[in-house]
Short mmCIF file of C-alpha atoms in Angstrom, two decimals:
data_model
loop_
_atom_site.label_atom_id
_atom_site.label_comp_id
_atom_site.label_asym_id
_atom_site.label_seq_id
_atom_site.Cartn_x
_atom_site.Cartn_y
_atom_site.Cartn_z
CA UNK A 1460 0.00 0.00 0.00
CA UNK A 1461 1.54 3.31 -1.02
CA UNK A 1462 2.46 5.76 1.73
CA UNK A 1463 0.55 9.03 1.87
CA UNK A 1464 2.68 12.05 1.20
CA UNK A 1465 3.29 14.01 4.37
CA UNK A 1466 3.02 17.79 4.66
CA UNK A 1467 5.68 19.72 2.85
CA UNK A 1468 7.80 21.55 5.41
CA UNK A 1469 8.75 24.14 2.79
CA UNK A 1470 5.10 24.90 2.09
CA UNK A 1471 4.22 28.44 3.23
CA UNK A 1472 1.56 29.18 5.81
CA UNK A 1473 -1.52 29.47 3.64
CA UNK A 1474 -3.35 31.64 6.09
CA UNK A 1475 -1.54 34.50 4.35
CA UNK A 1476 -0.01 35.86 7.54
CA UNK A 1477 3.59 35.18 6.61
CA UNK A 1478 3.40 35.79 2.87
CA UNK A 1479 6.43 37.69 1.62
CA UNK A 1480 6.83 40.26 -1.10
CA UNK A 1481 7.83 38.43 -4.29
CA UNK A 1482 9.70 39.96 -7.21
CA UNK A 1483 6.63 39.74 -9.49
CA UNK A 1484 4.36 41.43 -6.96
CA UNK A 1485 6.96 44.15 -6.26
CA UNK A 1486 7.51 44.86 -9.96
CA UNK A 1487 3.82 45.04 -10.88
CA UNK A 1488 3.26 47.34 -7.89
CA UNK A 1489 6.06 49.69 -8.91
CA UNK A 1490 5.14 49.69 -12.62
CA UNK A 1491 1.46 50.35 -11.91
CA UNK A 1492 2.17 53.12 -9.40
CA UNK A 1493 4.92 54.80 -11.45
CA UNK A 1494 3.05 54.59 -14.74
CA UNK A 1495 -0.23 55.91 -13.33
CA UNK A 1496 -0.21 57.35 -9.78
CA UNK A 1497 3.06 59.22 -10.35
CA UNK A 1498 1.45 61.19 -13.17
CA UNK A 1499 -1.52 62.16 -11.02
CA UNK A 1500 0.86 63.83 -8.57
CA UNK A 1501 3.03 65.28 -11.33
CA UNK A 1502 0.09 67.02 -12.98
CA UNK A 1503 -1.28 68.34 -9.69
CA UNK A 1504 1.69 70.68 -9.30
CA UNK A 1505 3.36 70.87 -12.72
CA UNK A 1506 1.74 74.18 -13.73
CA UNK A 1507 2.46 76.01 -10.44
CA UNK A 1508 6.04 77.09 -11.11
CA UNK A 1509 5.76 78.03 -14.83
CA UNK A 1510 2.39 79.79 -14.33
CA UNK A 1511 3.71 83.35 -15.12
CA UNK A 1512 5.39 82.16 -18.34
CA UNK A 1513 2.33 80.21 -19.45
CA UNK A 1514 0.10 83.23 -18.83
CA UNK A 1515 2.47 85.38 -20.89
CA UNK A 1516 2.17 82.78 -23.67
CA UNK A 1517 -1.65 82.99 -23.47
CA UNK A 1518 -1.48 86.78 -23.77
CA UNK A 1519 1.09 86.78 -26.59
CA UNK A 1520 -0.87 84.22 -28.62
CA UNK A 1521 -4.08 86.22 -28.19
CA UNK A 1522 -2.28 89.43 -29.20
CA UNK A 1523 -0.80 87.84 -32.33
CA UNK A 1524 -4.25 86.65 -33.37
CA UNK A 1525 -6.33 89.76 -32.63
CA UNK A 1526 -3.84 92.63 -32.57
CA UNK A 1527 -4.87 93.72 -29.04
CA UNK A 1528 -3.82 92.67 -25.57
CA UNK A 1529 -5.96 90.14 -23.78
CA UNK A 1530 -8.40 91.57 -21.24
CA UNK A 1531 -7.17 90.92 -17.71
CA UNK A 1532 -10.47 89.35 -16.62
CA UNK A 1533 -10.44 87.04 -19.67
CA UNK A 1534 -6.86 86.00 -18.89
CA UNK A 1535 -7.90 85.21 -15.29
CA UNK A 1536 -10.79 83.14 -16.64
CA UNK A 1537 -8.52 81.17 -18.97
CA UNK A 1538 -6.03 80.45 -16.22
CA UNK A 1539 -8.80 79.42 -13.83
CA UNK A 1540 -10.01 76.97 -16.49
CA UNK A 1541 -6.46 75.65 -16.93
CA UNK A 1542 -6.25 74.89 -13.21
CA UNK A 1543 -9.81 73.69 -12.57
CA UNK A 1544 -10.24 71.47 -15.64
CA UNK A 1545 -7.87 68.91 -14.11
CA UNK A 1546 -10.08 67.99 -11.10
CA UNK A 1547 -13.20 68.29 -13.27
CA UNK A 1548 -11.66 65.79 -15.71
CA UNK A 1549 -10.84 63.62 -12.69
CA UNK A 1550 -14.54 63.52 -11.82
CA UNK A 1551 -15.44 62.34 -15.34
CA UNK A 1552 -12.63 59.77 -15.19
CA UNK A 1553 -14.07 58.39 -11.94
CA UNK A 1554 -17.43 57.86 -13.64
CA UNK A 1555 -15.70 55.68 -16.25
CA UNK A 1556 -14.10 53.32 -13.71
CA UNK A 1557 -16.95 50.81 -13.36
CA UNK A 1558 -17.67 50.14 -17.04
CA UNK A 1559 -13.98 49.90 -17.95
CA UNK A 1560 -12.75 47.64 -15.13
CA UNK A 1561 -15.73 45.29 -15.51
CA UNK A 1562 -15.34 44.94 -19.28
CA UNK A 1563 -11.59 45.39 -19.83
CA UNK A 1564 -10.20 44.24 -16.51
CA UNK A 1565 -8.00 46.16 -14.08
CA UNK A 1566 -4.77 45.75 -16.06
CA UNK A 1567 -6.57 46.34 -19.36
CA UNK A 1568 -8.02 49.61 -18.06
CA UNK A 1569 -4.58 50.85 -17.00
CA UNK A 1570 -3.17 50.04 -20.43
CA UNK A 1571 -6.04 51.84 -22.21
CA UNK A 1572 -5.69 54.77 -19.83
CA UNK A 1573 -2.09 55.36 -20.96
CA UNK A 1574 -3.42 56.57 -24.30
CA UNK A 1575 -5.06 59.57 -22.58
CA UNK A 1576 -1.76 60.57 -21.00
CA UNK A 1577 0.33 60.16 -24.16
CA UNK A 1578 -2.11 62.20 -26.28
CA UNK A 1579 -2.26 64.97 -23.66
CA UNK A 1580 1.53 65.04 -23.30
CA UNK A 1581 2.04 65.45 -27.06
CA UNK A 1582 -0.57 68.24 -27.22
CA UNK A 1583 0.90 70.15 -24.26
CA UNK A 1584 4.48 69.69 -25.39
CA UNK A 1585 3.76 71.11 -28.86
CA UNK A 1586 1.33 73.86 -27.78
CA UNK A 1587 3.91 76.66 -27.98
CA UNK A 1588 5.08 75.62 -31.44
CA UNK A 1589 1.46 75.36 -32.61
CA UNK A 1590 0.72 78.75 -30.97
CA UNK A 1591 -2.46 77.57 -29.29
CA UNK A 1592 -3.36 77.78 -25.62
CA UNK A 1593 -6.72 76.06 -26.15
CA UNK A 1594 -5.06 72.65 -26.44
CA UNK A 1595 -3.43 73.16 -23.01
CA UNK A 1596 -6.87 73.58 -21.44
CA UNK A 1597 -8.19 70.59 -23.41
CA UNK A 1598 -5.15 68.54 -22.39
CA UNK A 1599 -5.76 69.38 -18.73
CA UNK A 1600 -9.23 67.84 -19.08
CA UNK A 1601 -7.74 64.75 -20.73
CA UNK A 1602 -5.07 64.44 -18.01
CA UNK A 1603 -7.82 64.84 -15.41
CA UNK A 1604 -9.71 61.91 -16.94
CA UNK A 1605 -6.47 59.95 -16.88
CA UNK A 1606 -5.85 60.82 -13.21
CA UNK A 1607 -9.47 60.04 -12.28
CA UNK A 1608 -9.11 56.54 -13.70
CA UNK A 1609 -5.59 56.00 -12.35
CA UNK A 1610 -6.40 57.16 -8.80
CA UNK A 1611 -9.17 54.55 -8.56
CA UNK A 1612 -8.00 51.63 -10.71
CA UNK A 1613 -4.44 51.32 -9.34
CA UNK A 1614 -5.53 50.86 -5.68
CA UNK A 1615 -8.20 48.40 -6.83
CA UNK A 1616 -5.74 46.45 -9.01
CA UNK A 1617 -3.02 46.24 -6.36
CA UNK A 1618 -5.44 45.61 -3.49
CA UNK A 1619 -6.91 42.61 -5.29
CA UNK A 1620 -3.48 41.12 -6.02
CA UNK A 1621 -1.90 41.63 -2.60
CA UNK A 1622 -2.06 39.01 0.19
CA UNK A 1623 -3.99 40.23 3.20
CA UNK A 1624 -0.86 40.77 5.34
CA UNK A 1625 0.63 43.11 2.69
CA UNK A 1626 -2.57 44.70 1.36
CA UNK A 1627 -2.26 47.88 3.43
CA UNK A 1628 1.40 48.51 2.61
CA UNK A 1629 0.89 47.84 -1.10
CA UNK A 1630 -2.28 49.95 -1.02
CA UNK A 1631 -0.32 52.98 0.23
CA UNK A 1632 2.29 52.71 -2.56
CA UNK A 1633 0.07 54.57 -5.12
CA UNK A 1634 -0.18 57.52 -2.72
CA UNK A 1635 3.59 57.39 -2.23
CA UNK A 1636 4.09 57.74 -5.98
CA UNK A 1637 1.58 60.60 -6.07
CA UNK A 1638 3.75 62.50 -3.58
CA UNK A 1639 6.89 61.57 -5.56
CA UNK A 1640 5.20 62.93 -8.69
CA UNK A 1641 4.46 66.20 -6.89
CA UNK A 1642 8.07 66.44 -5.69
CA UNK A 1643 9.57 65.71 -9.13
CA UNK A 1644 7.31 68.36 -10.71
CA UNK A 1645 8.47 70.86 -8.07
CA UNK A 1646 12.14 70.06 -8.69
CA UNK A 1647 11.89 70.16 -12.48
CA UNK A 1648 9.80 73.33 -12.17
CA UNK A 1649 12.62 75.29 -10.52
CA UNK A 1650 13.57 78.39 -12.51
CA UNK A 1651 17.06 77.01 -13.04
CA UNK A 1652 15.76 73.77 -14.63
CA UNK A 1653 12.51 73.85 -16.67
CA UNK A 1654 10.36 76.40 -14.85
CA UNK A 1655 11.27 79.18 -17.28
CA UNK A 1656 10.19 80.71 -20.57
CA UNK A 1657 11.98 78.12 -22.73
CA UNK A 1658 11.43 75.01 -20.62
CA UNK A 1659 7.75 74.97 -19.65
CA UNK A 1660 6.51 73.11 -22.78
CA UNK A 1661 9.05 70.35 -22.09
CA UNK A 1662 7.99 70.30 -18.44
CA UNK A 1663 4.37 69.67 -19.47
CA UNK A 1664 5.27 67.14 -22.15
CA UNK A 1665 7.39 64.93 -19.87
CA UNK A 1666 4.23 63.47 -18.33
CA UNK A 1667 3.91 61.01 -21.22
CA UNK A 1668 7.17 59.15 -20.46
CA UNK A 1669 5.86 57.06 -17.50
CA UNK A 1670 2.85 56.05 -19.62
CA UNK A 1671 5.07 54.80 -22.43
CA UNK A 1672 7.10 52.76 -19.92
CA UNK A 1673 3.94 51.25 -18.41
CA UNK A 1674 2.48 50.52 -21.83
CA UNK A 1675 5.64 48.54 -22.74
CA UNK A 1676 6.06 46.63 -19.46
CA UNK A 1677 2.67 46.03 -17.79
CA UNK A 1678 1.46 43.49 -20.43
CA UNK A 1679 4.09 41.05 -19.13
CA UNK A 1680 2.39 40.87 -15.71
CA UNK A 1681 -0.82 39.05 -14.72
CA UNK A 1682 -4.32 40.45 -14.45
CA UNK A 1683 -6.02 40.61 -11.03
CA UNK A 1684 -6.67 36.97 -9.98
CA UNK A 1685 -9.96 37.97 -8.34
CA UNK A 1686 -11.16 39.52 -11.59
CA UNK A 1687 -10.14 36.42 -13.56
CA UNK A 1688 -11.91 33.99 -11.24
CA UNK A 1689 -14.95 35.88 -9.95
CA UNK A 1690 -15.86 37.99 -12.96
CA UNK A 1691 -14.40 36.03 -15.87
CA UNK A 1692 -14.92 32.57 -14.35
CA UNK A 1693 -11.47 31.41 -15.48
CA UNK A 1694 -9.99 29.48 -12.56
CA UNK A 1695 -6.95 28.26 -14.50
CA UNK A 1696 -5.80 31.77 -15.37
CA UNK A 1697 -6.54 32.97 -11.83
CA UNK A 1698 -4.50 30.10 -10.39
CA UNK A 1699 -1.58 30.82 -12.74
CA UNK A 1700 -1.67 34.52 -11.85
CA UNK A 1701 -1.67 33.74 -8.12
CA UNK A 1702 1.17 31.23 -8.46
CA UNK A 1703 3.29 33.82 -10.23
CA UNK A 1704 2.47 36.57 -7.72
CA UNK A 1705 2.99 34.39 -4.63
CA UNK A 1706 6.05 32.50 -5.84
CA UNK A 1707 4.70 29.03 -5.01
CA UNK A 1708 2.32 26.50 -6.56
CA UNK A 1709 -0.09 25.78 -3.71
CA UNK A 1710 -2.61 28.63 -3.81
CA UNK A 1711 -5.68 26.50 -3.02
CA UNK A 1712 -6.60 28.48 0.10
CA UNK A 1713 -6.78 31.79 -1.75
CA UNK A 1714 -8.68 30.20 -4.64
CA UNK A 1715 -11.15 28.78 -2.12
CA UNK A 1716 -11.57 32.17 -0.46
CA UNK A 1717 -12.36 33.70 -3.86
CA UNK A 1718 -14.90 30.94 -4.51
CA UNK A 1719 -16.59 31.74 -1.20
CA UNK A 1720 -16.71 35.42 -2.09
CA UNK A 1721 -18.10 34.53 -5.51
CA UNK A 1722 -20.72 32.27 -3.94
CA UNK A 1723 -21.78 34.95 -1.45
CA UNK A 1724 -22.44 37.38 -4.31
CA UNK A 1725 -23.98 35.09 -6.93
CA UNK A 1726 -27.46 36.47 -6.41
CA UNK A 1727 -26.36 40.12 -6.48
CA UNK A 1728 -24.37 40.23 -9.72
CA UNK A 1729 -22.43 43.41 -10.49
CA UNK A 1730 -23.84 46.30 -8.46
CA UNK A 1731 -24.41 49.61 -10.20
CA UNK A 1732 -23.87 52.93 -8.42
CA UNK A 1733 -27.63 53.35 -8.01
CA UNK A 1734 -28.02 49.86 -6.55
CA UNK A 1735 -25.05 50.44 -4.26
CA UNK A 1736 -26.58 53.65 -2.92
CA UNK A 1737 -29.87 51.92 -2.08
CA UNK A 1738 -28.53 48.54 -0.88
CA UNK A 1739 -28.98 48.19 2.88
CA UNK A 1740 -26.26 45.55 3.20
CA UNK A 1741 -23.58 48.10 2.18
CA UNK A 1742 -25.04 51.20 3.81
CA UNK A 1743 -22.32 51.89 6.39
CA UNK A 1744 -19.50 50.98 4.01
CA UNK A 1745 -20.78 53.56 1.54
CA UNK A 1746 -21.30 56.27 4.17
CA UNK A 1747 -17.82 55.60 5.56
CA UNK A 1748 -16.17 55.97 2.16
CA UNK A 1749 -18.03 59.21 1.43
CA UNK A 1750 -17.09 60.67 4.84
CA UNK A 1751 -13.42 59.70 4.52
CA UNK A 1752 -13.13 61.00 0.96
CA UNK A 1753 -14.83 64.29 1.87
CA UNK A 1754 -12.61 64.60 4.92
CA UNK A 1755 -9.52 63.90 2.82
CA UNK A 1756 -10.17 66.74 0.36
CA UNK A 1757 -12.10 69.24 2.55
CA UNK A 1758 -9.52 69.07 5.35
CA UNK A 1759 -7.62 71.99 3.82
CA UNK A 1760 -4.55 70.35 2.29
CA UNK A 1761 -4.69 72.59 -0.79
CA UNK A 1762 -5.16 75.65 1.42
CA UNK A 1763 -2.13 74.76 3.54
CA UNK A 1764 0.04 74.46 0.43
CA UNK A 1765 -1.44 77.74 -0.83
CA UNK A 1766 -0.55 79.53 2.43
CA UNK A 1767 2.85 77.87 2.77
CA UNK A 1768 4.72 80.38 0.58
CA UNK A 1769 3.29 83.31 2.55
CA UNK A 1770 4.04 81.65 5.88
CA UNK A 1771 7.68 81.03 5.03
CA UNK A 1772 8.08 84.57 3.67
CA UNK A 1773 6.75 85.97 6.96
CA UNK A 1774 9.39 83.91 8.76
CA UNK A 1775 12.12 85.67 6.79
CA UNK A 1776 12.63 83.40 3.79
CA UNK A 1777 13.49 85.47 0.72
CA UNK A 1778 11.01 85.42 -2.17
CA UNK A 1779 13.57 83.90 -4.54
CA UNK A 1780 14.20 81.03 -2.12
CA UNK A 1781 10.55 80.16 -1.44
CA UNK A 1782 10.56 77.71 -4.36
CA UNK A 1783 13.26 75.68 -2.62
CA UNK A 1784 11.24 75.66 0.60
CA UNK A 1785 8.28 74.34 -1.42
CA UNK A 1786 10.48 71.50 -2.67
CA UNK A 1787 11.46 70.77 0.94
CA UNK A 1788 7.78 70.47 1.91
CA UNK A 1789 7.28 68.09 -1.00
CA UNK A 1790 10.20 66.01 0.26
CA UNK A 1791 8.68 65.81 3.75
CA UNK A 1792 5.45 64.64 2.15
CA UNK A 1793 7.29 61.83 0.34
CA UNK A 1794 9.25 60.72 3.42
CA UNK A 1795 6.16 60.54 5.65
CA UNK A 1796 4.10 58.68 3.04
CA UNK A 1797 6.99 56.25 2.68
CA UNK A 1798 6.87 55.78 6.45
CA UNK A 1799 3.14 54.99 6.17
CA UNK A 1800 3.99 52.12 3.78
CA UNK A 1801 6.11 50.49 6.50
CA UNK A 1802 3.87 51.09 9.53
CA UNK A 1803 0.37 50.53 8.13
CA UNK A 1804 0.54 46.76 8.64
CA UNK A 1805 1.87 47.01 12.20
CA UNK A 1806 -0.27 49.89 13.49
CA UNK A 1807 -3.35 49.30 11.34
CA UNK A 1808 -5.51 51.52 9.13
CA UNK A 1809 -7.73 52.91 11.88
CA UNK A 1810 -4.87 54.22 14.03
CA UNK A 1811 -3.27 55.99 11.06
CA UNK A 1812 -6.59 57.56 10.06
CA UNK A 1813 -7.24 58.83 13.62
CA UNK A 1814 -3.66 60.04 14.08
CA UNK A 1815 -3.59 61.68 10.65
CA UNK A 1816 -6.85 63.59 10.97
CA UNK A 1817 -6.01 64.39 14.60
CA UNK A 1818 -2.70 66.01 13.60
CA UNK A 1819 -4.44 67.94 10.81
CA UNK A 1820 -7.16 69.12 13.21
CA UNK A 1821 -4.72 70.34 15.86
CA UNK A 1822 -2.42 71.96 13.28
CA UNK A 1823 -5.29 73.93 11.71
CA UNK A 1824 -6.44 75.20 15.12
CA UNK A 1825 -2.96 76.36 16.19
CA UNK A 1826 -2.21 77.73 12.70
CA UNK A 1827 -5.28 79.99 12.93
CA UNK A 1828 -3.95 81.42 16.19
CA UNK A 1829 -0.37 81.76 14.90
CA UNK A 1830 -1.37 83.52 11.66
CA UNK A 1831 -3.47 86.05 13.55
CA UNK A 1832 -0.72 86.84 16.06
CA UNK A 1833 2.38 86.72 13.86
CA UNK A 1834 2.36 90.51 13.31
CA UNK A 1835 2.43 91.16 17.06
CA UNK A 1836 4.42 88.19 18.39
CA UNK A 1837 7.65 87.61 16.45
CA UNK A 1838 8.05 83.88 17.11
CA UNK A 1839 4.52 83.08 15.91
CA UNK A 1840 5.75 82.89 12.31
CA UNK A 1841 8.01 79.99 13.32
CA UNK A 1842 5.08 78.30 15.06
CA UNK A 1843 3.20 78.62 11.75
CA UNK A 1844 6.00 76.74 9.99
CA UNK A 1845 5.81 73.96 12.60
CA UNK A 1846 2.04 73.75 12.07
CA UNK A 1847 2.45 73.43 8.30
CA UNK A 1848 5.00 70.62 8.72
CA UNK A 1849 2.84 68.76 11.28
CA UNK A 1850 -0.20 69.12 9.04
CA UNK A 1851 1.66 67.65 6.08
CA UNK A 1852 2.87 64.76 8.26
CA UNK A 1853 -0.70 64.06 9.41
CA UNK A 1854 -2.10 64.10 5.90
CA UNK A 1855 0.74 61.97 4.54
CA UNK A 1856 0.43 59.14 7.08
CA UNK A 1857 -3.35 58.89 7.23
CA UNK A 1858 -5.74 61.25 5.50
CA UNK A 1859 -4.22 60.94 2.02
CA UNK A 1860 -3.35 57.23 1.55
CA UNK A 1861 -5.69 55.20 3.78
CA UNK A 1862 -9.19 56.04 2.38
CA UNK A 1863 -8.35 54.44 -0.99
CA UNK A 1864 -7.07 51.34 0.83
CA UNK A 1865 -10.36 51.18 2.75
CA UNK A 1866 -12.47 51.22 -0.43
CA UNK A 1867 -10.66 48.11 -1.63
CA UNK A 1868 -11.05 46.37 1.73
CA UNK A 1869 -14.62 47.28 2.70
CA UNK A 1870 -16.27 46.12 -0.53
CA UNK A 1871 -16.40 42.74 -2.25
CA UNK A 1872 -15.84 42.08 -5.94
CA UNK A 1873 -19.38 42.80 -7.13
CA UNK A 1874 -19.62 46.19 -5.42
CA UNK A 1875 -15.98 47.36 -5.52
CA UNK A 1876 -16.05 49.09 -8.97
CA UNK A 1877 -19.22 51.01 -8.06
CA UNK A 1878 -17.68 51.93 -4.68
CA UNK A 1879 -14.59 53.32 -6.39
CA UNK A 1880 -16.83 55.32 -8.74
CA UNK A 1881 -18.62 56.88 -5.77
CA UNK A 1882 -15.46 57.43 -3.73
CA UNK A 1883 -13.54 58.79 -6.70
CA UNK A 1884 -16.36 61.14 -7.68
CA UNK A 1885 -16.56 62.54 -4.14
CA UNK A 1886 -12.76 62.90 -4.07
CA UNK A 1887 -12.60 64.90 -7.32
CA UNK A 1888 -15.74 67.00 -6.74
CA UNK A 1889 -14.45 68.08 -3.33
CA UNK A 1890 -11.04 68.80 -4.86
CA UNK A 1891 -12.75 70.95 -7.49
CA UNK A 1892 -14.90 72.71 -4.87
CA UNK A 1893 -11.93 73.63 -2.66
CA UNK A 1894 -10.02 75.00 -5.65
CA UNK A 1895 -13.05 77.04 -6.68
CA UNK A 1896 -14.14 78.35 -3.26
CA UNK A 1897 -10.98 78.73 -1.20
CA UNK A 1898 -9.94 82.07 -2.69
CA UNK A 1899 -13.35 83.47 -1.72
CA UNK A 1900 -13.03 81.95 1.78
CA UNK A 1901 -9.56 83.41 2.14
CA UNK A 1902 -10.75 86.85 1.02
CA UNK A 1903 -13.70 86.81 3.43
CA UNK A 1904 -12.30 84.97 6.47
CA UNK A 1905 -8.52 85.20 6.10
CA UNK A 1906 -6.70 82.90 8.52
CA UNK A 1907 -10.01 81.92 10.14
CA UNK A 1908 -10.62 79.72 7.08
CA UNK A 1909 -8.54 77.11 8.86
CA UNK A 1910 -11.12 76.83 11.65
CA UNK A 1911 -13.52 75.40 9.05
CA UNK A 1912 -10.89 72.84 8.03
CA UNK A 1913 -10.25 72.10 11.72
CA UNK A 1914 -13.96 71.34 12.24
CA UNK A 1915 -14.07 69.06 9.17
CA UNK A 1916 -11.03 67.11 10.42
CA UNK A 1917 -12.61 66.77 13.87
CA UNK A 1918 -15.94 65.51 12.49
CA UNK A 1919 -14.15 63.01 10.26
CA UNK A 1920 -12.02 61.78 13.16
CA UNK A 1921 -15.06 61.30 15.44
CA UNK A 1922 -16.88 59.36 12.71
CA UNK A 1923 -13.88 57.07 12.12
CA UNK A 1924 -13.55 56.43 15.87
CA UNK A 1925 -17.16 55.29 16.27
CA UNK A 1926 -17.91 53.63 12.91
CA UNK A 1927 -14.88 52.51 10.88
CA UNK A 1928 -13.50 49.07 11.90
CA UNK A 1929 -9.90 47.89 11.78
CA UNK A 1930 -9.34 45.85 8.61
CA UNK A 1931 -5.68 44.93 9.12
CA UNK A 1932 -4.82 41.32 8.22
CA UNK A 1933 -8.43 40.35 7.52
CA UNK A 1934 -9.81 38.70 4.38
CA UNK A 1935 -12.44 40.52 2.34
CA UNK A 1936 -15.07 38.06 3.61
CA UNK A 1937 -14.09 38.62 7.25
CA UNK A 1938 -14.44 42.39 6.79
CA UNK A 1939 -17.78 41.82 5.09
CA UNK A 1940 -18.99 39.85 8.12
CA UNK A 1941 -17.96 42.68 10.48
CA UNK A 1942 -19.83 45.28 8.44
CA UNK A 1943 -22.87 42.99 8.05
CA UNK A 1944 -23.41 43.25 11.82
CA UNK A 1945 -23.27 47.05 11.66
CA UNK A 1946 -25.71 47.07 8.74
CA UNK A 1947 -27.96 44.69 10.70
CA UNK A 1948 -28.11 42.14 7.90
CA UNK A 1949 -27.36 38.45 8.15
CA UNK A 1950 -24.96 36.39 6.05
CA UNK A 1951 -26.51 33.04 5.18
CA UNK A 1952 -25.60 30.33 7.67
CA UNK A 1953 -24.15 27.94 5.11
CA UNK A 1954 -21.74 30.58 3.95
CA UNK A 1955 -20.58 31.18 7.51
CA UNK A 1956 -20.02 27.45 7.99
CA UNK A 1957 -17.94 27.34 4.84
CA UNK A 1958 -15.86 30.25 6.12
CA UNK A 1959 -15.40 28.53 9.49
CA UNK A 1960 -14.24 25.31 7.82
CA UNK A 1961 -11.88 27.33 5.63
CA UNK A 1962 -10.28 29.36 8.43
CA UNK A 1963 -9.76 26.69 11.11
CA UNK A 1964 -7.31 23.76 10.93
CA UNK A 1965 -8.44 20.75 8.94
CA UNK A 1966 -8.73 18.42 11.94
CA UNK A 1967 -10.86 20.86 13.91
CA UNK A 1968 -13.01 21.49 10.85
CA UNK A 1969 -13.67 17.76 10.51
CA UNK A 1970 -14.51 17.55 14.19
CA UNK A 1971 -16.90 20.48 13.85
CA UNK A 1972 -18.67 18.66 11.00
CA UNK A 1973 -19.06 15.56 13.18
CA UNK A 1974 -20.56 17.58 16.02
CA UNK A 1975 -22.98 19.23 13.61
CA UNK A 1976 -24.03 15.85 12.22
CA UNK A 1977 -24.58 14.40 15.72
CA UNK A 1978 -26.78 17.38 16.57
CA UNK A 1979 -28.93 16.49 13.61
#
C-alpha cells in the first residue's frame, strides 16, 4: 500500500499571515504606481512654477491673433479653467471606472488609460510651437480623466493582487508615488531647470514618459486573480496569476476564499452605483467611504500648500528662495508617506486615520492662532511653519493614503467598482470645490478659514472612531462579516459554515462537521 505524502515543510503558511513580497508582486506594484499614480501627482503641481510664463504665452498668442492685448479678466478666466479642468476631468474619469474595469479588466483599463496621457503630453508639449493655448486647457481635461481613472484603478488592481498581510502597505504605494510625482514636478519646475520661458513646454510634455514605460512593461504581468476567477470565471488563469504573484504553486486556500466570495455574491451580480446607494447591506461601508473622501479633500490640504509660501516669507525666507522651501515640503510629504507604507501593517488603518486627521485638526487650530498673532508676536511665524510641517505629516500618514485602501477592503468584488466610482467622484468633486471656493473663503475669512478645516477634520475623526473598523490582516469576507453586523443584515448560515471550515485547521473542521451531524 503506497504511503501518503506528508506535509511539505517548505510549504508556506496558507493563512496569508507570513506571505512575503515576491519579485513579481513588487515589480507590478512599482510599474502600476509609477506609470499611473506618479502622473496624477506630477500634474497636480506641474503648472504652479511656470504659471507666469504660461500666462504670458496665453497673452502673446491672443495678441498675435487679434492685434490687441488680452483683457485681464479674460486672462484670469482662462487660467482658472487651466487649473480647474484637471479635477473636473478627474470627476469624469471616476465615472468611467466601473464600465472599464468590468469589461476590460484592471490591467486592461490601466493600459487603455495610458493613451489619454500620451495624447495629452504630445498636445501640451507642442502647444507653444502650434501657438495655441486652447489645447493646453483641453489637455488638462484629458489628463484629469487619466488621473481620475488611475487614482481609482491602481488601488483596486493592487489591493486585489496583494495578500492580506501586505494589502495595506501595497495599497499605500500609489499615494507614495503621487507624492513623488508632486516632488519631481516641483524640482523640475525650478527656474534654473525647466520652470522658465523656454522650458515649460518640455515640463508639461514629460508626463507622457511614464505612460510609455507602463504601456511597454505592464502586459508582461498578470491580471487581477480575483477579476479572472470571480468575474471572468477562469480558474486556470486565476491560479496561474496567483502562483506567479505568490512565488509558489499551492494557492488553493486563496482560490477557495475567492470561490466563497463569488458564492456569497452570486445572487447580487455586479452592483451599479444606483443599486449600491440603495442597498442596505452596504449602507455603512458607503457612508464611511463618502465621509473619509470628503474629509480627505475638505480638510484643507490645498489651502495649507497655498498659504505655505506666505508663511515662510513671513518667517524671513526670501522670495527667490521660497521655491526651494516648497520643494522641501514636497520632500517631507514623500518621506512621511513612505513611512506609512512600512507602519500601516503594524499599526493598522484605523490608528493611522485617527492620528492623521487628529494632527491635521490640531495643526489647523494652532495655525489659525499663529497667523493672527504673527504681526504682534515675532516667534509666531516659526510656530506657523511647525504647524504646516505637522499638518503635512498628518495628511501623509493617514488622510491621504488610507481612504483608498479602505475602499478596496470594505467592498467585495461585485460592489468594488461602483464603490470606487462613488469614492472617486466625491474625491474629485471636493477637490474641485476647494479649488473654486478657497480664494473666496480666504478673502472673506482670512486665517479663520482654517477653523472650518479644523472642524471638518474633527468631524471626520469622530466618525472614524465610532464607525470605521480595523481591517488589518483580515480577508475581504471577514471584513464583510464585520460590516454585516453594523448594517444589521445576516450572512446566510451555510456561507458562515464554509468560512469557518476554511479558516480553522483541517482536523478541527472535521470535528466540527461531526458535532454538527450528531446534533442532527
